[in-house]
Tab-separated table of C-alpha atoms in Angstrom:
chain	number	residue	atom	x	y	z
A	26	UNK	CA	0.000	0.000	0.000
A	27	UNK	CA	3.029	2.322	0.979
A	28	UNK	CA	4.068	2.252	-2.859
A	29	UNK	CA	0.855	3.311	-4.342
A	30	UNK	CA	0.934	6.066	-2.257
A	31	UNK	CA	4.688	7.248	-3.414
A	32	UNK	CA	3.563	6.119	-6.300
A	33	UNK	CA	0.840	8.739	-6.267
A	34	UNK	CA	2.894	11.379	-4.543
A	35	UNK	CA	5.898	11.052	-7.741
A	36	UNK	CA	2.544	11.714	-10.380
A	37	UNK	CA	1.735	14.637	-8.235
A	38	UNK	CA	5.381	16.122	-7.767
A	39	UNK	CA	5.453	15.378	-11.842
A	40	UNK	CA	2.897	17.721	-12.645
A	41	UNK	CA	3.733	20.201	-10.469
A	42	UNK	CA	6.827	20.590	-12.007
A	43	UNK	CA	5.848	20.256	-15.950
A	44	UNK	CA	5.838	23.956	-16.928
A	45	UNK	CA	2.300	24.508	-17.630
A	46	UNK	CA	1.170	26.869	-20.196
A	47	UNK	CA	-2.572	28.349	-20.584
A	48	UNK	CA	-4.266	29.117	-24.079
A	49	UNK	CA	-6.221	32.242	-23.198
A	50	UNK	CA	-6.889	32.621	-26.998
A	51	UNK	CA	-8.936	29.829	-26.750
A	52	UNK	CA	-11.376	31.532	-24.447
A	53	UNK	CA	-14.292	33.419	-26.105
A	54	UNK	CA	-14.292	36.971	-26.255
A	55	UNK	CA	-17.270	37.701	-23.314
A	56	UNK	CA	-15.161	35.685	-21.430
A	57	UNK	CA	-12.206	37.445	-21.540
A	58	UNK	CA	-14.282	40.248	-21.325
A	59	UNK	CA	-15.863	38.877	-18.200
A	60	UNK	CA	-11.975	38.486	-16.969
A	61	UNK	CA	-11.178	42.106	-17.234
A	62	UNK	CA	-14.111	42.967	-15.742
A	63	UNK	CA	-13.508	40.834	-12.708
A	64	UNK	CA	-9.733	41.900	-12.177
A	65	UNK	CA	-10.926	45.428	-12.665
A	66	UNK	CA	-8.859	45.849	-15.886
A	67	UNK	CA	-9.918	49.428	-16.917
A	68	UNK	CA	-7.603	49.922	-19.924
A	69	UNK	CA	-10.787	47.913	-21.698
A	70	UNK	CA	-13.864	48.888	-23.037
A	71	UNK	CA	-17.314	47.751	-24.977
A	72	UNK	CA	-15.770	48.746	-27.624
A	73	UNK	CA	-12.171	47.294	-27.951
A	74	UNK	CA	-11.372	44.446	-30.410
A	75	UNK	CA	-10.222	40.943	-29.277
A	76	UNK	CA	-6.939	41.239	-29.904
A	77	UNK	CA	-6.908	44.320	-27.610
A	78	UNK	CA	-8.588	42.153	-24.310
A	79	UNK	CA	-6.590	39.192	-25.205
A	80	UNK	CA	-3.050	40.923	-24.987
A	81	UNK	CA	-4.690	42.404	-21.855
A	82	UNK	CA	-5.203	39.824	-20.348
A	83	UNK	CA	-2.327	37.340	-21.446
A	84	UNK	CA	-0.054	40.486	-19.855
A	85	UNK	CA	-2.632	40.191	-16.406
A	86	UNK	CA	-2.187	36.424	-15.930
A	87	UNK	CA	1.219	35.797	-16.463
A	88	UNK	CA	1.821	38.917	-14.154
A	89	UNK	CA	0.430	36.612	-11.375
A	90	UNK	CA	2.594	35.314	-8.694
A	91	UNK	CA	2.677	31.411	-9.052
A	92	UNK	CA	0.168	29.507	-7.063
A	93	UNK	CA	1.171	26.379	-5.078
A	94	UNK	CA	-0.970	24.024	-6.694
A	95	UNK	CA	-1.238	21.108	-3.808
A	96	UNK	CA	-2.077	23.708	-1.400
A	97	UNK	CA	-4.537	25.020	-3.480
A	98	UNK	CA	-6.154	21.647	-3.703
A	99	UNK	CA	-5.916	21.007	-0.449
A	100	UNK	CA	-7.567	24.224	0.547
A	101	UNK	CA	-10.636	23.794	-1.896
A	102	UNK	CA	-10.809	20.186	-0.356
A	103	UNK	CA	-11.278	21.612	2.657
A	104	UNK	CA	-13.499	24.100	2.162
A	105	UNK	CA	-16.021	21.890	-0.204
A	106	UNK	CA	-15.789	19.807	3.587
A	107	UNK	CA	-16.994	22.974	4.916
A	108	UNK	CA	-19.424	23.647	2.754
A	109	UNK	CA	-21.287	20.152	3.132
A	110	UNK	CA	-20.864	19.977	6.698
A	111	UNK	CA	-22.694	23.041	6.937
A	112	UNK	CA	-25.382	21.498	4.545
A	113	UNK	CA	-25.677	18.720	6.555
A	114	UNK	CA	-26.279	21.065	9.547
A	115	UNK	CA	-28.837	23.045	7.945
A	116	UNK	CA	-30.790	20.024	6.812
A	117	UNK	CA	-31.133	19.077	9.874
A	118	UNK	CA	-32.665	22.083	11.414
């Protein structure tokens, strides 16, 4: 059992590692719009063209610090715990 879960740990560590890269151009233009709009990117408008709000925001999200994936997870594992816990609680009153 103690070598499935090294096992598991040495996929984990692998994909941390494996530089990861993001297609924003992929994303449709309302969503990129919708991006801006929640990072409070001003230098766009209603009326700028694609190319203008995907530059934008390629230059936003690689301006990000880097995010600590595993503690990420393990943080949105333990708030989803929260979350139905407090369900549960709720339910029953």
């Amino acid at each position: 059992m103690k070598s499935t879960n090294r096992t598991g740990y040495r996929d984990v560590q692998s994909i941390i590692h494996a530089t990861q890269s993001v297609n924003l151009a992929r994303l449709d233009t309302d969503s990129l719009r919708r991006y801006c709009r929640h990072f409070k990117l001003g230098s766009i408008n209603g009326y700028s063209p694609r190319e203008q709000i995907l530059n934008t925001v390629q230059r936003h999200f690689v301006s990000q610090p880097p995010l600590n994936e595993v503690k990420v997870i393990s943080e949105f594992i333990t708030a989803a715990k929260r979350l139905k816990t407090d369900d549960a609680q709720s339910e029953q009153l």
